mmCIF file of C-alpha atoms in Angstrom:
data_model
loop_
_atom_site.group_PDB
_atom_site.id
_atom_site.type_symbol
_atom_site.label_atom_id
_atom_site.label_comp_id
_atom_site.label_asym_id
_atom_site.label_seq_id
_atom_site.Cartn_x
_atom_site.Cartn_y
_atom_site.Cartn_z
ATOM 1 C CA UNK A 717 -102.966 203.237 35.050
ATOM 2 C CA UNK A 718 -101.321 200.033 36.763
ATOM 3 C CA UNK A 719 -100.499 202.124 39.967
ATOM 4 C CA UNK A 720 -103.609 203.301 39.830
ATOM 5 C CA UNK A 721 -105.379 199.737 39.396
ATOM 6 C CA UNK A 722 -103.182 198.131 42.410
ATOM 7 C CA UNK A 723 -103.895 200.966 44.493
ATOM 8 C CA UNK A 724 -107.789 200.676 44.036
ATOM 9 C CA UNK A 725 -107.019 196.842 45.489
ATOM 10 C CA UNK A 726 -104.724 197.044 48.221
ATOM 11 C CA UNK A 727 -105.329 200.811 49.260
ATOM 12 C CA UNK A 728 -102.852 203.833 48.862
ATOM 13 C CA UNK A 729 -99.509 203.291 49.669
ATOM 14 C CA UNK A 730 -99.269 200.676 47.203
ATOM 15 C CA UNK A 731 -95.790 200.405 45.534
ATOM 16 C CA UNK A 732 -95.111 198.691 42.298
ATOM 17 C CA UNK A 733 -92.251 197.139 42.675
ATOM 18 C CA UNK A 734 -91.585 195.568 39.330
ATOM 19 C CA UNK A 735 -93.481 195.280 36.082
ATOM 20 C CA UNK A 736 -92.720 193.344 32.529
ATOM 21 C CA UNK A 737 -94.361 193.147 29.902
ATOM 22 C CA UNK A 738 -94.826 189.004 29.084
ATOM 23 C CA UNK A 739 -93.855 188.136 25.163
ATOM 24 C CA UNK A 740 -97.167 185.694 23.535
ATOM 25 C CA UNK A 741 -100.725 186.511 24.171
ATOM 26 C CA UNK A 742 -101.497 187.907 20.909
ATOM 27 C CA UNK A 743 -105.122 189.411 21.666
ATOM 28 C CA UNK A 744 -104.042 190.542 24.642
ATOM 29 C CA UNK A 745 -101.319 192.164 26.654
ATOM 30 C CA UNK A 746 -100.283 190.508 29.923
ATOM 31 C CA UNK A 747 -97.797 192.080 32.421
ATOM 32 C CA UNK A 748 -96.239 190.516 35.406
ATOM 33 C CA UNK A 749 -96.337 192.606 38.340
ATOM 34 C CA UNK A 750 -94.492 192.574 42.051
ATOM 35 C CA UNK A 751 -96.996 194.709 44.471
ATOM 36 C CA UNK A 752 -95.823 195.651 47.987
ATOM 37 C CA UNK A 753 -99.257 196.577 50.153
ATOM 38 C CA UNK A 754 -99.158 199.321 52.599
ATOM 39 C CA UNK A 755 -98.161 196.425 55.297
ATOM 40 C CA UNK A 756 -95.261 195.059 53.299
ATOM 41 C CA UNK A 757 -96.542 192.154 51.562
ATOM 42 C CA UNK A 758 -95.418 191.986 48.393
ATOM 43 C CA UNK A 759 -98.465 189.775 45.702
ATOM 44 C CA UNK A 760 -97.268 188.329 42.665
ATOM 45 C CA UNK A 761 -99.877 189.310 40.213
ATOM 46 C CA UNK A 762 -101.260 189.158 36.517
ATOM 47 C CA UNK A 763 -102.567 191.913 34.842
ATOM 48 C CA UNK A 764 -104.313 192.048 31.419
ATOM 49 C CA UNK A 765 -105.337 194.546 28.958
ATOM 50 C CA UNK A 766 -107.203 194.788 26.146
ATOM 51 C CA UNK A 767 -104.877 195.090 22.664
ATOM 52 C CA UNK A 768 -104.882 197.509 20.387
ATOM 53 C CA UNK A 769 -106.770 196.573 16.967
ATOM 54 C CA UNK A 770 -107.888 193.082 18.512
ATOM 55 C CA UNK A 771 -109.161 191.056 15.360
ATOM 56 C CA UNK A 772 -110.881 188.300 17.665
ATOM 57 C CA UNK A 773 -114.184 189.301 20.376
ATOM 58 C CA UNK A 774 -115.411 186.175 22.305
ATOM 59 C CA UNK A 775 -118.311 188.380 22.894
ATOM 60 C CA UNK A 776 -117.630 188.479 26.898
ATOM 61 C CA UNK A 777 -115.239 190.791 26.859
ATOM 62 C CA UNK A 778 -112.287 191.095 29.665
ATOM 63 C CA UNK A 779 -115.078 191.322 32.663
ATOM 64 C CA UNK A 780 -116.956 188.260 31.500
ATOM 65 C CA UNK A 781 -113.726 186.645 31.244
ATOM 66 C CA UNK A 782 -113.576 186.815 35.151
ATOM 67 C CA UNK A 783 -116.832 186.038 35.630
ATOM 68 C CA UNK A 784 -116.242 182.699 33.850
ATOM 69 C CA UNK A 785 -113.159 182.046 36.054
ATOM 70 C CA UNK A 786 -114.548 182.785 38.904
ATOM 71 C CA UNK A 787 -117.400 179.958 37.873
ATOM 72 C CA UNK A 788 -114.757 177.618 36.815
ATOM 73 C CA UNK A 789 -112.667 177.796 40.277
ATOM 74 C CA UNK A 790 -115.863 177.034 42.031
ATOM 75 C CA UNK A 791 -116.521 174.540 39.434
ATOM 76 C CA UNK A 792 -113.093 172.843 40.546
ATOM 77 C CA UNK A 793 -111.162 174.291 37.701
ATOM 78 C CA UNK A 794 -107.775 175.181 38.454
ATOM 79 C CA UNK A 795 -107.814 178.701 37.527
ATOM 80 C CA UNK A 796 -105.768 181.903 38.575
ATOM 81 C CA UNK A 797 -107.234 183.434 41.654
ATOM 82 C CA UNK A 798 -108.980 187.408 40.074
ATOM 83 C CA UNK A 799 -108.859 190.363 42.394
ATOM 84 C CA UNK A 800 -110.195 192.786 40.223
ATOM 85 C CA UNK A 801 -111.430 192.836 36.794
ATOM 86 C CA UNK A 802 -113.631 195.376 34.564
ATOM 87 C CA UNK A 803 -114.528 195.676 30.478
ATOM 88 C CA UNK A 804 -110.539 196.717 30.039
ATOM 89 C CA UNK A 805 -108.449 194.704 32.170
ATOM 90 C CA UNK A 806 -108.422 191.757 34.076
ATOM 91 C CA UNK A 807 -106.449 191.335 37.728
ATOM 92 C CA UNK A 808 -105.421 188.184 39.386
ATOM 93 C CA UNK A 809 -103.110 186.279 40.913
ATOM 94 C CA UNK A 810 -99.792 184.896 39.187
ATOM 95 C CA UNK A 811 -99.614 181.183 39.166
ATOM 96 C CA UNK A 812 -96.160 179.788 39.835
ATOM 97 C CA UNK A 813 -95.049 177.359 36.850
ATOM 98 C CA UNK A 814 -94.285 177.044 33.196
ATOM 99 C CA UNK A 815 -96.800 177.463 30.720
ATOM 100 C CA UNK A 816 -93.820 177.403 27.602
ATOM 101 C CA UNK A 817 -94.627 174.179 25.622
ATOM 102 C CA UNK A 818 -91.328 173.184 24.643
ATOM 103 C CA UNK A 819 -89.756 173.033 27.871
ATOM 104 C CA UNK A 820 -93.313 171.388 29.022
ATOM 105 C CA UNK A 821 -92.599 168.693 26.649
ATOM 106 C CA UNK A 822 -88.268 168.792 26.329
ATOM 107 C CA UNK A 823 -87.355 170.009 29.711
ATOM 108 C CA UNK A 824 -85.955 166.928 33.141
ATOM 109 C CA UNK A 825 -87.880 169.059 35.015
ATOM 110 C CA UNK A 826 -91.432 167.522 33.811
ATOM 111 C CA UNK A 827 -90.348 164.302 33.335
ATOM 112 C CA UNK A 828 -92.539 162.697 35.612
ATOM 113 C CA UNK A 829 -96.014 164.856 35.259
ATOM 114 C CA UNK A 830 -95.553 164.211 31.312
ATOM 115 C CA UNK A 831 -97.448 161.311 31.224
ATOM 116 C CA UNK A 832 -100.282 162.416 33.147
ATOM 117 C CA UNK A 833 -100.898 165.457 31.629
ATOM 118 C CA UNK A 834 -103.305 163.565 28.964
ATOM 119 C CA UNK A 835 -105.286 162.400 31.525
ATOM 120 C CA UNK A 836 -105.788 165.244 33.786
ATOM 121 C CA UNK A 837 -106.980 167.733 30.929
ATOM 122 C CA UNK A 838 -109.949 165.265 30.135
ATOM 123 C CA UNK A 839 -110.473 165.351 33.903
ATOM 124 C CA UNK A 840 -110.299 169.022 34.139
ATOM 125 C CA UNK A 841 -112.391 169.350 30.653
ATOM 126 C CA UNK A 842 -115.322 167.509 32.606
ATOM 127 C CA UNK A 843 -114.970 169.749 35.223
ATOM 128 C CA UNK A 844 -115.226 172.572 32.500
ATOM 129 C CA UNK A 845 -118.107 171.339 30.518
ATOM 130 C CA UNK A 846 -120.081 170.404 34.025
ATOM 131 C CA UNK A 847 -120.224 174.155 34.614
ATOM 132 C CA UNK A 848 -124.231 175.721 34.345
ATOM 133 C CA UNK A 849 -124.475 177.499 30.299
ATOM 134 C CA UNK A 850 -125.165 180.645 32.913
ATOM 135 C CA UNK A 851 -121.688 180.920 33.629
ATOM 136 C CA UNK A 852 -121.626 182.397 30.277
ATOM 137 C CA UNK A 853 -123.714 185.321 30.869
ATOM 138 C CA UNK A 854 -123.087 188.868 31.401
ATOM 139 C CA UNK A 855 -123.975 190.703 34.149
ATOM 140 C CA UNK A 856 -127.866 191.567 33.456
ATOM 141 C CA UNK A 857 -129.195 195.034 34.206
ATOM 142 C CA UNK A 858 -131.669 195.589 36.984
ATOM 143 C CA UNK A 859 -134.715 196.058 34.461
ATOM 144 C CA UNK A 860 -133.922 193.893 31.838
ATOM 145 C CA UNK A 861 -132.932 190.191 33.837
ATOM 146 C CA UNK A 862 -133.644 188.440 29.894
ATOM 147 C CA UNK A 863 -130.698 189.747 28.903
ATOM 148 C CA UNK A 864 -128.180 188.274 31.509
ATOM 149 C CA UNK A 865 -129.474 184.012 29.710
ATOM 150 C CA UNK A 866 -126.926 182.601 27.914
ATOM 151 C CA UNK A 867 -128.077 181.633 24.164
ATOM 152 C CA UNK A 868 -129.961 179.118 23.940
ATOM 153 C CA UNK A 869 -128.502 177.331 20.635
ATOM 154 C CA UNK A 870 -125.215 177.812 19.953
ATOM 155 C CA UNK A 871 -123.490 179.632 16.414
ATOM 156 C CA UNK A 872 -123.012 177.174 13.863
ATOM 157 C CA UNK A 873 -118.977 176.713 14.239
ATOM 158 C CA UNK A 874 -118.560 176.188 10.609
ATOM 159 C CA UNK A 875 -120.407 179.322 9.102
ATOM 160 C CA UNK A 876 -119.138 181.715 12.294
ATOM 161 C CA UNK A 877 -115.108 180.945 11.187
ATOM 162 C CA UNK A 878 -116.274 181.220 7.170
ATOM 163 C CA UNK A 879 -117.620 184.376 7.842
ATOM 164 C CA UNK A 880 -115.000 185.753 9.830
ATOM 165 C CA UNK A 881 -112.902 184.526 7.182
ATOM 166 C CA UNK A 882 -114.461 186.071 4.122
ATOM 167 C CA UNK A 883 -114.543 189.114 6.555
ATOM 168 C CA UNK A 884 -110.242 189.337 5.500
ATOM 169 C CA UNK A 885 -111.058 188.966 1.954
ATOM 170 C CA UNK A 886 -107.999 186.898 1.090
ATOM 171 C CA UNK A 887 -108.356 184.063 -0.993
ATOM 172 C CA UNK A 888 -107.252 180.060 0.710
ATOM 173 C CA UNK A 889 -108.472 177.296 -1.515
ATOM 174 C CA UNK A 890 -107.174 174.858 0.777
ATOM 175 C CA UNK A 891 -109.450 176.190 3.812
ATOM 176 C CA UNK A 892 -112.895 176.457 1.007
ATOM 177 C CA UNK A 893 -112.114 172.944 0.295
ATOM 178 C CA UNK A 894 -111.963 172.088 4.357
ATOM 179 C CA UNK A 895 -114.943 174.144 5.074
ATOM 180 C CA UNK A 896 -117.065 171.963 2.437
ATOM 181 C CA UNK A 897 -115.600 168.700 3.366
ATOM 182 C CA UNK A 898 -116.118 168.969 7.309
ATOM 183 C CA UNK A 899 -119.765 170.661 5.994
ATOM 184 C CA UNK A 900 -120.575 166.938 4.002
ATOM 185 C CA UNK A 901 -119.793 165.052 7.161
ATOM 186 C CA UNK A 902 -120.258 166.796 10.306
ATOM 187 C CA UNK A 903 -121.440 164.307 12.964
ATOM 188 C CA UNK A 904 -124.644 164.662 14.660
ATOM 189 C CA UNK A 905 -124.968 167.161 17.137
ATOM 190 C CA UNK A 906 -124.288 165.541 21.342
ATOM 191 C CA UNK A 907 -124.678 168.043 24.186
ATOM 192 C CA UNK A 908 -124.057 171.837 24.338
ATOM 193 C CA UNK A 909 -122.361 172.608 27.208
ATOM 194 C CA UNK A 910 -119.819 175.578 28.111
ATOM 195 C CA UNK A 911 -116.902 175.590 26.040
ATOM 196 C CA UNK A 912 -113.280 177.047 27.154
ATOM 197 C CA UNK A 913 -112.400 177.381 23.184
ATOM 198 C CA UNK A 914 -108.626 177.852 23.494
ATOM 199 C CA UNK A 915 -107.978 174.683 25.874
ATOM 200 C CA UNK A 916 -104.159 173.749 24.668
ATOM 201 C CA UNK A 917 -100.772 173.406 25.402
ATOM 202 C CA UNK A 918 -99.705 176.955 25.965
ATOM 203 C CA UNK A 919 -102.679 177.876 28.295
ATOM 204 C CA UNK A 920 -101.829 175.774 30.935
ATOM 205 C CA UNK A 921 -99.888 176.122 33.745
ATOM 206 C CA UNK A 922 -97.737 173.394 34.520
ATOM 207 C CA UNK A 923 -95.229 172.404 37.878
ATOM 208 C CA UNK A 924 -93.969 169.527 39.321
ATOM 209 C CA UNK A 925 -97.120 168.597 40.525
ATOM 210 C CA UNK A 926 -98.793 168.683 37.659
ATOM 211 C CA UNK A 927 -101.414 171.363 36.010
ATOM 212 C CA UNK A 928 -101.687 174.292 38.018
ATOM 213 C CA UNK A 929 -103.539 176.898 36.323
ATOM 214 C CA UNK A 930 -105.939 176.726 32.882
ATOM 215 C CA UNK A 931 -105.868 180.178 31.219
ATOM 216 C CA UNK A 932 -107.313 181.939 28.703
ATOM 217 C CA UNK A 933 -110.853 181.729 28.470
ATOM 218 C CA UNK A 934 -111.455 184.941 26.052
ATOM 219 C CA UNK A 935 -112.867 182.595 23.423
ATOM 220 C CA UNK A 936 -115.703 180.347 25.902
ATOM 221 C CA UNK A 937 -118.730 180.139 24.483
ATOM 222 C CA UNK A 938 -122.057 177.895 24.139
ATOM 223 C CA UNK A 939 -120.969 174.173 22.021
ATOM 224 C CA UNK A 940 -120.377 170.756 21.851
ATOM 225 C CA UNK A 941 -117.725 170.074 24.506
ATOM 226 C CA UNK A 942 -115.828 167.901 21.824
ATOM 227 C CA UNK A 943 -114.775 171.103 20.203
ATOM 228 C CA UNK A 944 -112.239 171.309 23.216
ATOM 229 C CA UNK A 945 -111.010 167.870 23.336
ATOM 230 C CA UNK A 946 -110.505 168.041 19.456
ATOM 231 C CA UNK A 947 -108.695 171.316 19.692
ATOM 232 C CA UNK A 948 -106.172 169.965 22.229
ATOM 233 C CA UNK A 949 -105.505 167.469 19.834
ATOM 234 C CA UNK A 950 -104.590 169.972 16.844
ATOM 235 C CA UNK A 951 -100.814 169.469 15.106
ATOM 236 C CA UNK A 952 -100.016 173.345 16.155
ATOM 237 C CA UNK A 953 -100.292 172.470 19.626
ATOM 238 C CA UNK A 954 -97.947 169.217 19.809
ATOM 239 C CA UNK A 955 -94.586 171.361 19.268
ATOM 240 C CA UNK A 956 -92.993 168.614 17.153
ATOM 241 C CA UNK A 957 -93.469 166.238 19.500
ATOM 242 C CA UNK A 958 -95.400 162.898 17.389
ATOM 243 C CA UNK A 959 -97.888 162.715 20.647
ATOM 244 C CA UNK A 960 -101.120 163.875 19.349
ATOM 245 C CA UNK A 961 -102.801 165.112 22.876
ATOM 246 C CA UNK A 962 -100.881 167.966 23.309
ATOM 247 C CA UNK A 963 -97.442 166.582 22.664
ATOM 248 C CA UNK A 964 -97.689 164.786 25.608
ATOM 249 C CA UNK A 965 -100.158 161.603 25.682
ATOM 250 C CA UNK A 966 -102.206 159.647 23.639
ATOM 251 C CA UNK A 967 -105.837 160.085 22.244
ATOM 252 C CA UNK A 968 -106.751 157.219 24.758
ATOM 253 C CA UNK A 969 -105.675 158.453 27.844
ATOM 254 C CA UNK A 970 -107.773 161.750 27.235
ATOM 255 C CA UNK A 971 -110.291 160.189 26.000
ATOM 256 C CA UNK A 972 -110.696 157.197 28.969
ATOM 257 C CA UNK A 973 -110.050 160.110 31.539
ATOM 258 C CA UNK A 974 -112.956 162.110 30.145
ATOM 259 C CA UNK A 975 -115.257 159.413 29.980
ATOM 260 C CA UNK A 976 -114.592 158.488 33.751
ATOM 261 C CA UNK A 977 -114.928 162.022 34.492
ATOM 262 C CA UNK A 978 -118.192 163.219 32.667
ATOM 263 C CA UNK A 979 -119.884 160.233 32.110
ATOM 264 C CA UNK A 980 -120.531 161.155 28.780
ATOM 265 C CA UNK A 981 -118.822 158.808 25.878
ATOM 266 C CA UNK A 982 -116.759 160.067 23.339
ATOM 267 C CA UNK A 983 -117.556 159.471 19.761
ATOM 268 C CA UNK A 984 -113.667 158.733 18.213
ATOM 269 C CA UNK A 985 -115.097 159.683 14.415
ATOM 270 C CA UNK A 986 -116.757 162.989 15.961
ATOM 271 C CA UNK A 987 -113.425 163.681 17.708
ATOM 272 C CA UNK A 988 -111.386 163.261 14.780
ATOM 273 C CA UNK A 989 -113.827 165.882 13.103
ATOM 274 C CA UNK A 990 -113.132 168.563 15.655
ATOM 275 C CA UNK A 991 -109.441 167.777 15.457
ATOM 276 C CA UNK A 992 -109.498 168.803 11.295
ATOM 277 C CA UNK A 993 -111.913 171.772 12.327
ATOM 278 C CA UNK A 994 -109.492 172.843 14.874
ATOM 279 C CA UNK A 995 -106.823 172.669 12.595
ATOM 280 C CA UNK A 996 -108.896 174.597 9.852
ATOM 281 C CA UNK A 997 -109.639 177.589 12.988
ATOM 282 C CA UNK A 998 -105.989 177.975 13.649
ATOM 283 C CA UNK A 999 -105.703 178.492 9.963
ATOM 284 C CA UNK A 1000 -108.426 180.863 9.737
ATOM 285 C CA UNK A 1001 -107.053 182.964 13.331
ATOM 286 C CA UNK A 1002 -103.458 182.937 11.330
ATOM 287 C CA UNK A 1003 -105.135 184.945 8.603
ATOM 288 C CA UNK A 1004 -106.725 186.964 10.985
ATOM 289 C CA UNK A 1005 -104.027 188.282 13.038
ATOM 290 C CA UNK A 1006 -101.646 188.801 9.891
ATOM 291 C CA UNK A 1007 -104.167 191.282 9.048
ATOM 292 C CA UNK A 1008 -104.164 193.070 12.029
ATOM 293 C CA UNK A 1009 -100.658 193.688 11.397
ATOM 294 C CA UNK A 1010 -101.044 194.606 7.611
ATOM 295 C CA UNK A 1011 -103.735 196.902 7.854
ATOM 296 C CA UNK A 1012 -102.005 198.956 11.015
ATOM 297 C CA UNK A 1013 -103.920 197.505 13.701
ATOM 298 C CA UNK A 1014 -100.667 196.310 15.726
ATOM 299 C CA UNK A 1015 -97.527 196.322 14.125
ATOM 300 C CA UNK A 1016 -96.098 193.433 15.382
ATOM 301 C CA UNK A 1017 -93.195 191.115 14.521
ATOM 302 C CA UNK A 1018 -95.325 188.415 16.498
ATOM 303 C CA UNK A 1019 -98.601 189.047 14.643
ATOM 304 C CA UNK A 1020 -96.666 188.454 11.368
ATOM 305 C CA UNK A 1021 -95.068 186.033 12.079
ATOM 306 C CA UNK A 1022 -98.358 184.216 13.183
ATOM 307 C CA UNK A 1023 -99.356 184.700 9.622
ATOM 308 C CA UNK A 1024 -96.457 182.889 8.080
ATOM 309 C CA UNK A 1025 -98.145 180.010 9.716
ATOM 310 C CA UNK A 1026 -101.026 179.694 7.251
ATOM 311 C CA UNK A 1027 -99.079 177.559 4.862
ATOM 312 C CA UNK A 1028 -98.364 175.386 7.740
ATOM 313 C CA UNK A 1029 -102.307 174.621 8.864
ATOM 314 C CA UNK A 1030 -103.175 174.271 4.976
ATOM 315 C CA UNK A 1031 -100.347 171.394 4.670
ATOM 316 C CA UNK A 1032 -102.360 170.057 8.287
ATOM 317 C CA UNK A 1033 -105.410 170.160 6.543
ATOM 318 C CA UNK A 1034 -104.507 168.662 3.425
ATOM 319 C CA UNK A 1035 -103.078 165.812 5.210
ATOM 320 C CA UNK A 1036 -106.490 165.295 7.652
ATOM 321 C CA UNK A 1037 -108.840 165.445 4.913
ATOM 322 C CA UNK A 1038 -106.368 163.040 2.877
ATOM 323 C CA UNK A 1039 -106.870 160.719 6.164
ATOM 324 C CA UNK A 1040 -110.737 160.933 5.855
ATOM 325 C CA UNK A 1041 -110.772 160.066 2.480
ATOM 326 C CA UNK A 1042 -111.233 156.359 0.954
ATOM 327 C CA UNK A 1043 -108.304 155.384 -1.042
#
């Protein structure tokens, strides 16, 4: 199938030189790939697949993923060049850097980008949210244009992850108590703009310069672009490190950045509320992909051991709502 997918790019004669299958991506598979075209050039490339017994759909599918990027690098998103893309797999080009968030955060090597990392994702989250709600439509068929427009209110994010989570039938106190306490004081709803969904430390692509690359965009959708900035604030994604954006700056210097950026202020109390809701959708996507390993959908090591992790997010939670609370 790869030789088959490289060849339909370059032309026959294509050679594979080397492929390896990349560890993470749990959704998805991702495999590194050294081409040589029929002239000698050898591409460094990314290709990904679809997974067997996927427990999450963003509802765009591996082709709409593309699509998306494709809006996003003219948007001025920093985003993986594609070549090739259909429902199955997705084609592009590999992105020199590290996206591993410990050495991101531990290693000499990022020393001096560290501290504007903060700063450039609310920068490059502008960028992301300034991008038309069309960007999120599929391709529409010839004699039906209607059904190519993006919706036109987005899911309510609370009842979309309970129902996905009563969907596993396995019972979390801890995350009923979160959904009705985020339920009682949900801010009031700000814009709806295009959201990436899984904007984090661990999707980006970082070198000496700086970001390089924002990947992942399976989960964009229609929503309030705080969602994103509230989600790259989550515990999971600091990786010990006691920096809350990240593990690498400060809610301020995202914060300032994005307000420079957009033009749009930031509501610090509504921000805080996406953080705990972010924390509570890890949670619920733990659950999740344990099951797809229990029930036989991919046995994987990885997949299980993402479940372990639900104790971790319910301790998270417990600790944000404790914050929200009056003494």
């Amino acid at each position: 199938m790869i030789d088959d997918l490289v060849s339909g790019v370059f032309g026959p004669g294509t050679a594979v030189a080397s492929r390896i299958r990349l560890p993470g991506g749990a959704s998805r598979e991702t495999w590194a790939l050294d081409v040589v075209d029929p002239g000698g050039v050898t591409h460094e490339l990314i290709l990904r697949l679809d997974s067997p017994g996927a427990a999450l759909d963003a509802g765009i599918g591996l082709a709409g993923e593309a699509a998306l990027m494709r809006a996003a690098r003219a948007a001025g998103v920093p985003v993986p060049g594609i070549l090739a893309a259909a429902g199955s797999h997705i084609l592009m080009d590999r992105v020199s850097g590290e996206t591993i968030p410990r050495r991101i955060l531990r290693d000499d090597a990022f020393a001096d980008v560290r501290p504007g990392l903060a700063a450039r994702c609310g920068e490059i989250l502008a960028a992301i949210h300034r991008m038309p709600l069309s960007s999120l439509a599929p391709a529409a068929p010839r004699d039906d244009p209607a059904r190519a427009a993006p919706p036109a209110v987005p899911d309510d994010p609370l009842r979309s992850w309970r129902d996905l989570l009563d969907l596993t039938g396995q019972p979390h106190p801890v995350f009923e108590l979160a959904f009705r306490r985020l339920a009682d004081s949900r801010p009031a709803g700000g814009r709806v703009t295009v959201v990436h969904g899984d904007f984090r430390n661990g999707n980006l692509v970082v070198g000496s310069d700086g970001i390089r690359a924002v990947l992942d965009w399976e989960l964009a959708h229609a929503g309030d672009p705080l969602e994103d900035l509230g989600w790259l604030c989550v515990k999971s994604w600091r990786f010990g490190s006691p920096l809350p954006v990240g593990g690498f700056g400060e809610y301020g210097r995202l914060v300032e950045a994005y307000e420079r950026a957009s033009g749009h202020p930031v509501d610090r109390g509504a921000l805080r509320w996406w953080e705990t809701f972010g924390v509570l959708k890890w949670g619920v996507i733990c659950v999740m992909q344990a099951m797809r390993h229990l029930t036989g959908g991919a046995r994987s090591v990885e997949l299980a051991a993402i479940g372990r992790r639900v104790c971790e997010t319910e301790w998270d939670l417990l600790e944000a709502l404790a914050r929200e609370t009056p003494a």
